[in-house]
Amino acid sequence: MSDHSIRFRLNGAVVERVVPAERLLLDLLRSDLGKTGTKDGCSIGVCGLCTVQVDGAPMSACLLLATQIDGAAITTVEGLASADGPSELQEAFIAEGGFQCGICTSGQLVAAAALLEARPDATAAEVSDWMMGNLCRCTGYYGIARAIASARPR
Amino acid sequence: MKLEHVVSIDAPRSRVWAGLMDLPAAARCVPGARDIAADGDVVRGTLEVRVGPVRLSLAGSVIVEQRDDIAGTARLRADAADQRIGGALRAFVDLAVTGDGPTQLRVSTDVAILGRIGELGQPLIARQADKVLAGFADCLRKTVAAT
Amino acid sequence: MRPFEYLEPETLDEALALLAEDPDDTLVLAGGTSLVILMKQELVRPARVIGLRKLAQLRAIRSGDAGLTIGALATHGSLARASDVNAFSPALAATFAAVATVRIREQATVGGNIVHADPSQDPPVTLLALDATAVAMSKARARRIPFDELFVDVFETSLEPDELLLRVELPALPVGARATYKKFLPNTLDDYATVAVAAVVATDADGRCTHARIALGGAGPVPLRAHDAERSLVGRRLDDRSITEAAALAAAATDPIADLRGSARYKRAMAGVWTERALREIA
């Protein structure tokens, strides 16, 4: 019923778009912008599949209206790697077996990258607390925990 | 889902029973009821229910399916549909009065909830039913006392 | 989600004026973690949504001699990290850190949490035990509402549809007061509490209790104060006997709603158990 002009950074690049008021960030990313790395899971903010960073903070793209991120810097899984290849964290997920089926992986990576940025000295307990909202049905979490521990700056 | 309520009404059994069996008057005693109108044996009306920001407007009908004045028992059937969020309910309500001044009214409800109303969840729906019944009993007490 | 008209006022006056135009068909969006779900499920279908994110002054967290003031738009994450909050009461900071998951804490605001009035939420319980007062405003007037009078029923507060919650004020705690927040999570750590207890006590030089607050979450349709339990402690030493008695009185004050997290009877019993644990911790 109302359209809104929004402008934000997506993985460093400026995006300008007109969106209807009811457009979710998740749908904006996946359907409008073709960034399908961010997955749709429970749709109620519980599972963590759609985790993105909003100005560095992890949030659920399924619970955000696109209008709410006007002016913000959004990081999705597509923004983690560089031209040189996967990030250290992504390499660690591969080395440590931090995924199996892969559906939760982009959310896990985006949440873990936010943690390493915000709290590089986090204890194992703090890592668990931060990551507990990113559910994985395959790995039993040990691989994910090992990957994050090995990617932590020493 | 099944709900069970027992309320005590400090009035003679005959008057409580008469109050209940005057279906349009009894329906007006339900908190949130509006536009109550008798249409033959059927009573039609709308029940407005509010749970925080969620508002329901249940339009429907109630009819007495069985009635035994000697035993003081009756079975009502209610059907209602909500136009606001979408959904419907069908309830069978067994009424039984026992004792006499004070009179005990037992209300046993078996309600089927369809559509989006179910998203509210059983605990909240049961609680809402408790509130509606408590309000109904208060109103019935006043109505019966006035007759 | 049904289409709606979205409005983003730049000032508080503008927000209150917009809200006053059509309060019954307008909903207010703070963080959005609850409202967006309700709109997606189409349980609510507002004609208009007012987004508050441009009202930066409502994010302020301030402490002084008079106590602590928390702006309604402060996120749980910012409150859990704020040195002012931790200095005022580590238990309050821990309460904000105990909410859901990091994603929810970063997006959801304390004001949104309070007006949503889910009786299983964490912050209202500790705020109630800390004698919080809500400050609300409509176009016509400003109003102070003690937390004791704020929560009316499940998902219902005593705020009027045209009122905005601006901030929460907490008075300075008695000297030497100790507080704790206990959240009973038998299922998963990101769940709502089966029951939760916030307790605050202060004692005099003889170890006799001079101040007691016990608030319970998940134990009724609204966050509850266990007034009888509090009264039973005042003037006594916090020993096995007074603590067990207070815990029994706290359990008796509950009116739990049975749900997937436990039957009413179980929640009542657990309210007693966790009140006892809370009191032992700060005795």
Coordinates of C-alpha atoms in Angstrom, one line a residue:
Chain A
M1 CA 0.0 0.0 0.0
S2 CA 3.1 2.2 0.2
D3 CA 6.4 2.1 -1.7
H4 CA 9.7 3.2 -0.2
S5 CA 13.0 4.2 -1.7
I6 CA 15.8 2.4 0.2
R7 CA 19.6 2.7 -0.1
F8 CA 22.0 0.4 1.6
R9 CA 25.3 -1.4 1.2
L10 CA 25.2 -5.0 0.3
N11 CA 28.6 -6.7 0.7
G12 CA 30.2 -3.3 0.1
A13 CA 28.3 -2.3 -3.0
V14 CA 25.6 0.4 -2.8
V15 CA 22.1 -0.8 -3.7
E16 CA 19.2 1.5 -4.4
R17 CA 15.7 0.0 -4.6
V18 CA 12.1 0.9 -4.4
V19 CA 10.2 -1.7 -2.2
P20 CA 6.7 -2.1 -1.0
A21 CA 6.3 -1.7 2.8
E22 CA 5.6 -5.4 3.4
R23 CA 8.8 -6.6 1.5
L24 CA 11.0 -8.7 3.8
L25 CA 14.8 -8.3 3.7
L26 CA 15.0 -12.1 3.0
D27 CA 12.8 -11.8 -0.1
L28 CA 14.6 -8.6 -1.3
L29 CA 17.9 -10.5 -1.1
R30 CA 16.8 -13.7 -2.7
S31 CA 14.0 -12.8 -5.1
D32 CA 14.8 -9.2 -6.1
L33 CA 18.6 -9.2 -5.9
G34 CA 19.3 -12.8 -6.7
K35 CA 21.5 -13.3 -3.7
T36 CA 20.3 -16.8 -2.8
G37 CA 23.1 -17.7 -0.4
T38 CA 20.8 -16.6 2.4
K39 CA 18.4 -19.4 3.0
D40 CA 14.8 -19.5 4.2
G41 CA 14.1 -21.9 7.0
C42 CA 11.6 -21.6 9.8
S43 CA 10.5 -18.1 8.9
I44 CA 10.1 -17.1 12.6
G45 CA 13.6 -16.2 13.6
V46 CA 14.4 -19.4 15.3
C47 CA 16.6 -21.6 13.0
G48 CA 19.3 -19.1 11.9
L49 CA 19.3 -20.1 8.2
C50 CA 18.7 -16.6 7.1
T51 CA 21.3 -14.9 9.3
V52 CA 22.8 -11.8 7.8
Q53 CA 24.8 -9.0 9.3
V54 CA 23.3 -5.6 9.8
D55 CA 26.1 -3.1 10.5
G56 CA 28.0 -6.1 11.8
A57 CA 25.3 -7.5 14.1
P58 CA 23.7 -10.9 13.2
M59 CA 20.0 -10.7 12.6
S60 CA 17.3 -12.8 10.9
A61 CA 16.5 -11.6 7.4
C62 CA 13.1 -13.3 7.7
L63 CA 12.1 -10.9 10.6
L64 CA 13.3 -7.7 9.0
L65 CA 11.3 -5.5 6.7
A66 CA 13.5 -4.2 3.9
T67 CA 12.6 -0.6 5.0
Q68 CA 14.3 -1.3 8.3
I69 CA 17.7 -1.7 6.7
D70 CA 17.7 1.6 4.8
G71 CA 21.1 3.2 5.4
A72 CA 22.7 0.1 6.8
A73 CA 25.6 -2.1 5.7
I74 CA 24.4 -5.7 5.0
T75 CA 26.7 -8.6 4.8
T76 CA 25.5 -12.0 3.4
V77 CA 27.5 -15.2 2.9
E78 CA 28.3 -13.9 -0.7
G79 CA 30.3 -11.1 1.0
L80 CA 32.6 -13.4 3.1
A81 CA 35.0 -14.6 0.4
S82 CA 37.4 -12.2 -1.4
A83 CA 38.8 -12.2 -4.9
D84 CA 41.6 -14.4 -3.5
G85 CA 39.3 -17.2 -2.5
P86 CA 37.4 -18.3 0.6
S87 CA 37.9 -16.6 3.9
E88 CA 39.9 -18.2 6.7
L89 CA 36.7 -19.1 8.4
Q90 CA 35.3 -20.7 5.3
E91 CA 38.5 -22.7 4.8
A92 CA 38.2 -23.8 8.5
F93 CA 34.6 -25.0 7.9
I94 CA 35.9 -27.2 5.1
A95 CA 38.9 -28.4 7.0
E96 CA 37.0 -29.2 10.2
G97 CA 33.9 -30.7 8.5
G98 CA 31.7 -27.8 9.7
F99 CA 28.8 -28.9 7.4
Q100 CA 27.2 -31.8 5.9
C101 CA 24.0 -31.1 3.9
G102 CA 24.9 -27.4 3.8
I103 CA 21.5 -25.8 4.3
C104 CA 22.5 -24.1 7.5
T105 CA 26.1 -23.3 6.4
S106 CA 25.6 -19.8 5.1
G107 CA 23.8 -18.8 8.3
Q108 CA 26.5 -20.5 10.4
L109 CA 29.3 -18.7 8.5
V110 CA 27.7 -15.3 8.7
A111 CA 27.0 -15.6 12.4
A112 CA 30.5 -16.9 13.1
A113 CA 32.1 -14.1 11.0
A114 CA 30.1 -11.6 13.1
L115 CA 31.4 -13.2 16.3
L116 CA 35.0 -13.2 15.2
E117 CA 34.7 -9.5 14.3
A118 CA 32.8 -8.4 17.5
R119 CA 34.5 -10.7 20.1
P120 CA 37.7 -12.2 18.7
D121 CA 38.7 -13.2 22.2
A122 CA 35.4 -15.0 23.0
T123 CA 35.7 -18.1 25.2
A124 CA 34.3 -21.5 24.1
A125 CA 31.3 -20.8 26.3
E126 CA 30.7 -17.4 24.7
V127 CA 31.1 -19.0 21.2
S128 CA 28.4 -21.6 22.2
D129 CA 26.1 -18.8 23.5
W130 CA 26.5 -16.8 20.3
M131 CA 26.0 -19.7 18.0
M132 CA 23.2 -21.5 19.8
G133 CA 20.6 -19.9 17.6
N134 CA 22.0 -21.4 14.4
L135 CA 20.6 -24.9 14.2
C136 CA 22.3 -27.7 12.4
R137 CA 20.6 -31.1 12.0
C138 CA 23.7 -33.0 10.6
T139 CA 27.0 -32.2 12.2
G140 CA 26.3 -32.5 15.9
Y141 CA 28.0 -29.0 16.1
Y142 CA 31.5 -30.3 16.9
G143 CA 32.8 -29.6 13.5
I144 CA 31.3 -26.1 13.6
A145 CA 32.8 -25.4 17.0
R146 CA 36.2 -26.7 15.8
A147 CA 36.1 -24.6 12.7
I148 CA 35.3 -21.4 14.6
A149 CA 38.0 -22.1 17.2
S150 CA 40.6 -22.7 14.5
A151 CA 39.7 -19.5 12.6
R152 CA 40.0 -17.4 15.7
P153 CA 42.9 -15.0 15.6
R154 CA 45.7 -16.1 17.9
Chain B
M1 CA -10.2 -29.4 22.3
K2 CA -12.3 -30.1 25.3
L3 CA -13.0 -27.5 28.0
E4 CA -14.7 -28.0 31.3
H5 CA -16.1 -25.2 33.5
V6 CA -18.3 -25.3 36.7
V7 CA -19.8 -22.2 38.1
S8 CA -22.1 -21.8 41.1
I9 CA -25.1 -19.5 40.9
D10 CA -26.8 -18.4 44.0
A11 CA -30.4 -18.8 42.7
P12 CA -33.1 -21.4 42.4
R13 CA -32.4 -24.1 39.8
S14 CA -35.6 -23.3 37.9
R15 CA -34.6 -19.8 37.4
V16 CA -31.1 -20.6 36.3
W17 CA -32.5 -23.1 33.9
A18 CA -35.0 -20.7 32.5
G19 CA -32.3 -18.1 32.1
L20 CA -30.1 -20.5 30.1
M21 CA -33.0 -21.7 27.9
D22 CA -33.9 -18.2 26.9
L23 CA -31.2 -18.5 24.3
P24 CA -31.2 -14.9 22.9
A25 CA -31.0 -13.5 26.4
A26 CA -28.3 -16.0 27.4
A27 CA -26.3 -15.2 24.2
R28 CA -26.4 -11.5 25.1
C29 CA -24.7 -12.4 28.4
V30 CA -21.6 -13.6 26.6
P31 CA -19.0 -10.9 26.9
G32 CA -18.2 -9.5 23.5
A33 CA -21.5 -10.6 21.9
R34 CA -23.3 -8.2 19.6
D35 CA -26.1 -8.1 17.1
I36 CA -27.9 -11.1 18.8
A37 CA -31.1 -11.9 17.0
A38 CA -33.4 -14.9 17.1
D39 CA -34.3 -16.5 13.8
G40 CA -36.8 -19.3 14.6
D41 CA -34.9 -21.8 16.8
V42 CA -31.5 -20.4 15.8
V43 CA -29.9 -17.5 17.5
R44 CA -27.5 -15.5 15.3
G45 CA -24.9 -13.0 16.4
T46 CA -21.3 -12.0 16.4
L47 CA -18.7 -12.5 19.1
E48 CA -15.8 -10.0 19.3
V49 CA -12.7 -11.4 20.9
R50 CA -9.5 -9.6 21.5
V51 CA -6.1 -11.2 22.5
G52 CA -3.6 -8.4 22.6
P53 CA -3.2 -7.1 19.1
V54 CA -5.2 -9.9 17.6
R55 CA -8.8 -9.2 17.1
L56 CA -11.4 -11.8 16.1
S57 CA -15.0 -11.2 14.9
L58 CA -16.8 -14.5 15.1
A59 CA -20.1 -14.4 13.2
G60 CA -22.3 -17.4 13.7
S61 CA -25.2 -19.2 15.2
V62 CA -26.2 -21.2 18.2
I63 CA -29.0 -23.8 18.4
V64 CA -30.3 -26.1 21.1
E65 CA -29.9 -29.6 19.7
Q66 CA -31.1 -31.6 22.7
R67 CA -32.9 -30.5 25.8
D68 CA -34.2 -32.3 28.9
D69 CA -35.9 -29.9 31.3
I70 CA -36.5 -32.5 34.0
A71 CA -32.8 -33.6 34.1
G72 CA -31.6 -30.1 33.6
T73 CA -29.4 -30.9 30.7
A74 CA -29.0 -29.5 27.2
R75 CA -26.7 -29.7 24.3
L76 CA -26.0 -26.6 22.2
R77 CA -24.2 -26.4 18.9
A78 CA -22.4 -23.3 17.8
D79 CA -20.8 -22.6 14.5
A80 CA -18.9 -19.4 13.8
A81 CA -16.5 -18.0 11.3
D82 CA -14.1 -15.1 11.6
Q83 CA -13.7 -12.6 8.8
R84 CA -10.8 -10.7 10.2
I85 CA -7.9 -13.2 10.3
G86 CA -9.7 -16.2 8.8
G87 CA -10.8 -19.3 10.6
A88 CA -13.8 -21.0 12.0
L89 CA -15.0 -23.0 15.0
R90 CA -17.6 -25.5 15.7
A91 CA -18.5 -26.2 19.4
F92 CA -20.8 -28.7 21.1
V93 CA -21.7 -27.3 24.5
D94 CA -23.2 -29.6 27.1
L95 CA -25.0 -27.8 29.9
A96 CA -26.0 -29.5 33.2
V97 CA -27.5 -27.9 36.2
T98 CA -27.4 -29.6 39.6
G99 CA -28.3 -28.6 43.1
D100 CA -30.8 -25.9 43.9
G101 CA -30.1 -22.4 45.2
P102 CA -27.0 -22.4 45.0
T103 CA -27.2 -24.1 41.6
Q104 CA -24.2 -25.6 40.0
L105 CA -23.9 -25.1 36.3
R106 CA -21.5 -27.4 34.4
V107 CA -20.4 -26.4 30.9
S108 CA -18.6 -29.0 28.9
T109 CA -17.4 -27.8 25.6
D110 CA -15.9 -29.7 22.7
V111 CA -14.6 -27.2 20.2
A112 CA -13.0 -27.8 16.8
I113 CA -10.9 -24.8 15.7
L114 CA -10.1 -24.4 12.0
G115 CA -7.8 -22.1 10.1
R116 CA -5.7 -19.3 11.4
I117 CA -7.4 -19.0 14.8
G118 CA -5.5 -22.1 15.7
E119 CA -2.2 -20.2 15.5
L120 CA -3.2 -18.6 18.8
G121 CA -2.5 -22.0 20.4
Q122 CA -4.5 -24.1 22.8
P123 CA -3.3 -22.5 26.1
L124 CA -4.4 -19.0 24.9
I125 CA -7.7 -20.2 23.5
A126 CA -8.5 -22.1 26.7
R127 CA -7.7 -19.0 28.7
Q128 CA -9.9 -16.9 26.5
A129 CA -12.7 -19.4 27.0
D130 CA -12.2 -19.2 30.8
K131 CA -12.6 -15.4 30.6
V132 CA -15.7 -15.6 28.4
L133 CA -17.3 -18.1 30.7
A134 CA -16.5 -16.2 33.9
G135 CA -18.1 -13.1 32.3
F136 CA -21.1 -15.1 31.1
A137 CA -21.6 -16.5 34.7
D138 CA -21.5 -13.0 36.2
C139 CA -24.1 -11.7 33.8
L140 CA -26.3 -14.8 34.3
R141 CA -26.2 -14.2 38.0
K142 CA -27.4 -10.7 37.6
T143 CA -30.1 -11.7 35.0
V144 CA -31.4 -14.5 37.3
A145 CA -31.4 -12.3 40.4
A146 CA -33.5 -9.7 38.5
T147 CA -36.2 -12.1 37.4
Chain C
M1 CA 1.9 -10.5 4.6
R2 CA -0.9 -8.1 3.8
P3 CA 0.1 -4.8 2.3
F4 CA 0.0 -1.8 4.7
E5 CA 1.0 1.8 4.7
Y6 CA 4.4 2.3 6.3
L7 CA 5.2 5.6 8.0
E8 CA 8.6 6.7 9.5
P9 CA 8.2 9.8 11.6
E10 CA 11.3 11.9 12.2
T11 CA 10.2 13.3 15.5
L12 CA 8.3 12.1 18.6
D13 CA 5.6 14.8 18.1
E14 CA 5.1 13.6 14.5
A15 CA 4.9 9.9 15.7
L16 CA 2.3 10.8 18.4
A17 CA 0.3 12.8 15.9
L18 CA 0.3 9.9 13.4
L19 CA -0.7 7.5 16.1
A20 CA -3.6 9.7 17.2
E21 CA -5.1 9.8 13.7
D22 CA -6.1 6.2 13.7
P23 CA -4.9 4.4 16.9
D24 CA -7.2 1.3 16.4
D25 CA -5.9 0.4 13.0
T26 CA -2.2 1.4 13.4
L27 CA 0.5 -0.7 14.9
V28 CA 3.9 0.5 16.1
L29 CA 7.1 -1.2 14.8
A30 CA 10.2 -1.1 17.0
G31 CA 12.7 -4.0 16.4
G32 CA 9.9 -6.0 14.7
T33 CA 10.8 -9.5 15.9
S34 CA 7.3 -10.1 17.2
L35 CA 5.2 -7.8 15.0
V36 CA 6.7 -9.0 11.8
I37 CA 5.9 -12.6 12.7
L38 CA 2.3 -11.7 13.6
M39 CA 1.9 -9.8 10.3
K40 CA 3.4 -12.8 8.4
Q41 CA 1.0 -15.1 10.0
E42 CA -1.7 -12.5 9.3
L43 CA -2.9 -12.7 12.9
V44 CA -2.7 -8.9 12.7
R45 CA -3.5 -6.9 9.6
P46 CA -2.9 -3.2 10.4
A47 CA -3.8 -0.6 7.9
R48 CA -0.8 1.4 9.0
V49 CA 2.5 0.7 10.6
I50 CA 4.6 3.4 12.3
G51 CA 8.3 2.6 12.3
L52 CA 10.2 4.3 15.2
R53 CA 13.7 3.8 14.0
K54 CA 14.4 7.4 13.3
L55 CA 13.7 8.4 16.9
A56 CA 17.2 8.0 18.1
Q57 CA 16.6 9.7 21.5
L58 CA 14.5 6.7 22.5
R59 CA 17.6 4.5 22.4
A60 CA 19.3 6.3 25.2
I61 CA 20.5 4.5 28.3
R62 CA 21.3 6.9 31.2
S63 CA 22.3 6.4 34.8
G64 CA 22.6 8.9 37.7
D65 CA 22.0 9.2 41.4
A66 CA 18.3 8.8 40.9
G67 CA 18.7 5.5 39.2
L68 CA 18.7 4.1 35.6
T69 CA 16.7 5.2 32.6
I70 CA 16.3 3.0 29.6
G71 CA 15.0 4.3 26.3
A72 CA 12.2 2.1 24.8
L73 CA 14.2 1.5 21.6
A74 CA 17.4 0.3 23.3
T75 CA 18.0 -3.3 22.0
H76 CA 18.5 -6.2 24.4
G77 CA 22.1 -6.5 23.0
S78 CA 23.0 -2.9 23.7
L79 CA 21.5 -3.2 27.2
A80 CA 23.4 -6.5 28.0
R81 CA 26.6 -4.7 27.0
A82 CA 26.0 -1.3 28.5
S83 CA 28.3 -0.5 31.4
D84 CA 25.6 1.7 33.0
V85 CA 23.3 -1.2 33.1
N86 CA 25.9 -3.6 34.5
A87 CA 26.9 -1.0 37.1
F88 CA 23.3 -0.5 38.2
S89 CA 22.5 -4.2 38.4
P90 CA 24.6 -7.1 37.0
A91 CA 21.4 -9.2 37.3
L92 CA 19.6 -6.8 34.9
A93 CA 22.4 -7.0 32.4
A94 CA 22.3 -10.8 32.7
T95 CA 18.6 -10.7 32.1
F96 CA 19.0 -9.0 28.8
A97 CA 21.8 -11.4 27.8
A98 CA 19.4 -14.3 28.6
V99 CA 16.8 -13.3 26.0
A100 CA 16.5 -15.8 23.1
T101 CA 19.5 -15.7 20.7
V102 CA 22.0 -13.1 19.7
R103 CA 20.1 -12.3 16.5
I104 CA 16.9 -11.5 18.5
R105 CA 18.9 -9.5 21.1
E106 CA 20.4 -7.3 18.4
Q107 CA 17.1 -6.6 16.7
A108 CA 14.5 -6.6 19.5
T109 CA 14.0 -3.6 21.7
V110 CA 13.1 -3.5 25.4
G111 CA 10.1 -1.3 24.7
G112 CA 8.8 -3.7 22.1
N113 CA 9.3 -6.6 24.5
I114 CA 7.4 -4.8 27.2
V115 CA 4.4 -3.8 25.2
H116 CA 4.2 -7.2 23.5
A117 CA 3.4 -8.4 27.1
D118 CA 4.2 -12.1 26.6
P119 CA 4.2 -13.4 30.1
S120 CA 7.2 -15.7 29.4
Q121 CA 9.6 -12.9 28.4
D122 CA 12.6 -12.2 30.6
P123 CA 13.1 -8.4 31.0
P124 CA 9.7 -7.6 32.5
V125 CA 10.4 -10.0 35.4
T126 CA 13.6 -8.3 36.5
L127 CA 12.3 -4.8 35.8
L128 CA 9.3 -5.6 38.0
A129 CA 11.6 -6.7 40.8
L130 CA 13.6 -3.5 40.4
D131 CA 10.5 -1.3 40.9
A132 CA 10.4 -0.1 37.4
T133 CA 8.0 2.6 36.1
A134 CA 7.0 2.9 32.5
V135 CA 6.8 6.4 31.0
A136 CA 4.3 6.6 28.1
M137 CA 3.0 9.5 26.0
S138 CA 0.1 10.2 23.7
K139 CA -0.6 13.4 21.8
A140 CA -2.7 14.6 24.7
R141 CA -0.6 13.7 27.8
A142 CA 2.4 11.9 29.4
R143 CA 1.8 9.3 32.0
R144 CA 3.8 7.2 34.4
I145 CA 2.7 3.6 35.0
P146 CA 4.3 1.5 37.7
F147 CA 5.2 -2.0 36.4
D148 CA 2.7 -3.4 38.9
E149 CA -0.1 -1.8 36.9
L150 CA 1.3 -2.2 33.4
F151 CA 0.5 -5.8 32.6
V152 CA -3.2 -6.6 32.3
D153 CA -3.3 -10.0 30.6
V154 CA -1.6 -12.2 28.1
F155 CA -0.4 -9.8 25.3
E156 CA -2.2 -6.9 27.0
T157 CA -0.9 -3.9 28.8
S158 CA -2.7 -0.9 30.3
L159 CA -1.3 1.4 27.6
E160 CA -3.9 3.1 25.5
P161 CA -3.8 2.5 21.7
D162 CA -2.7 6.1 21.1
E163 CA 0.1 5.9 23.7
L164 CA 3.8 5.2 23.0
L165 CA 6.1 3.7 25.6
L166 CA 9.1 6.1 25.8
R167 CA 11.3 4.8 28.5
V168 CA 11.6 2.7 31.6
E169 CA 12.8 4.3 34.9
L170 CA 14.5 2.4 37.7
P171 CA 14.9 4.0 41.1
A172 CA 18.3 3.7 42.9
L173 CA 18.5 0.4 44.7
P174 CA 18.8 0.3 48.5
V175 CA 22.5 0.3 49.6
G176 CA 23.9 -3.2 49.6
A177 CA 21.0 -4.6 47.6
R178 CA 21.7 -7.9 45.8
A179 CA 19.7 -9.2 42.8
T180 CA 19.6 -12.2 40.6
Y181 CA 17.6 -13.5 37.7
K182 CA 17.0 -17.3 37.3
K183 CA 15.6 -18.7 34.1
F184 CA 14.5 -22.4 34.2
L185 CA 15.1 -23.9 30.7
P186 CA 14.4 -27.6 30.7
N187 CA 14.2 -27.8 26.9
T188 CA 16.6 -25.7 24.8
L189 CA 18.7 -22.7 25.9
D190 CA 17.0 -20.4 23.3
D191 CA 13.5 -21.3 24.6
Y192 CA 11.2 -19.1 26.7
A193 CA 11.5 -19.9 30.4
T194 CA 9.2 -22.6 31.9
V195 CA 9.3 -20.3 34.9
A196 CA 11.7 -17.4 35.7
V197 CA 12.4 -15.7 39.0
A198 CA 14.0 -12.3 39.7
A199 CA 14.8 -11.6 43.3
V200 CA 16.2 -8.5 45.1
V201 CA 17.1 -8.3 48.8
A202 CA 18.9 -6.0 51.1
T203 CA 19.9 -6.7 54.7
D204 CA 20.9 -4.6 57.7
A205 CA 24.1 -4.9 59.8
D206 CA 22.4 -7.8 61.8
G207 CA 21.7 -9.6 58.6
R208 CA 18.0 -8.9 58.8
C209 CA 16.1 -8.4 55.6
T210 CA 15.1 -4.8 55.0
H211 CA 14.0 -5.0 51.3
A212 CA 12.7 -7.9 49.4
R213 CA 11.3 -8.2 45.8
I214 CA 10.3 -11.4 44.2
A215 CA 8.9 -11.4 40.6
L216 CA 7.9 -14.4 38.6
G217 CA 7.8 -15.0 34.8
G218 CA 5.9 -17.7 33.0
A219 CA 3.9 -18.2 36.2
G220 CA 0.7 -16.5 35.2
P221 CA -1.0 -14.5 32.5
V222 CA 1.3 -11.5 33.4
P223 CA 4.6 -11.2 35.2
L224 CA 3.8 -11.5 38.9
R225 CA 5.0 -10.0 42.2
A226 CA 5.0 -12.5 45.1
H227 CA 3.9 -9.9 47.6
D228 CA 3.3 -12.4 50.5
A229 CA 6.7 -14.0 50.0
E230 CA 8.4 -10.6 50.1
R231 CA 6.5 -9.5 53.3
S232 CA 7.4 -12.8 54.9
L233 CA 11.2 -12.1 54.5
V234 CA 11.3 -8.5 55.8
G235 CA 12.7 -8.3 59.3
R236 CA 14.0 -11.8 59.3
R237 CA 17.4 -13.4 58.6
L238 CA 17.7 -15.0 55.2
D239 CA 18.1 -18.6 56.5
D240 CA 16.8 -22.0 55.5
R241 CA 13.5 -21.5 57.3
S242 CA 12.6 -18.0 56.0
I243 CA 13.8 -18.9 52.5
T244 CA 11.7 -22.1 52.3
E245 CA 8.7 -20.3 53.6
A246 CA 9.1 -17.5 51.1
A247 CA 9.5 -20.0 48.3
A248 CA 6.3 -21.7 49.3
L249 CA 4.4 -18.4 49.4
A250 CA 5.8 -17.5 46.0
A251 CA 4.6 -20.8 44.5
A252 CA 1.2 -20.1 46.0
A253 CA 1.1 -16.7 44.3
T254 CA 1.3 -18.2 40.8
D255 CA -1.5 -18.7 38.4
P256 CA 0.3 -20.7 35.6
I257 CA -1.1 -21.3 32.2
A258 CA -0.4 -24.9 31.1
D259 CA 1.4 -25.2 27.8
L260 CA 4.2 -27.2 26.1
R261 CA 6.6 -26.0 28.7
G262 CA 4.7 -27.6 31.5
S263 CA 1.4 -28.2 33.3
A264 CA 0.1 -25.5 35.6
R265 CA 1.0 -27.8 38.6
Y266 CA 4.5 -28.3 37.4
K267 CA 5.1 -24.7 36.8
R268 CA 3.8 -23.8 40.2
A269 CA 6.1 -26.3 41.9
M270 CA 9.1 -25.0 39.8
A271 CA 8.3 -21.4 40.8
G272 CA 8.9 -22.5 44.4
V273 CA 12.0 -24.4 43.6
W274 CA 13.6 -21.5 41.6
T275 CA 12.5 -18.9 44.1
E276 CA 14.4 -20.9 46.7
R277 CA 17.5 -21.1 44.5
A278 CA 17.3 -17.4 43.7
L279 CA 17.0 -16.4 47.4
R280 CA 19.8 -18.8 48.4
E281 CA 22.1 -17.2 45.9
I282 CA 21.7 -13.7 47.2
A283 CA 21.0 -14.4 50.9

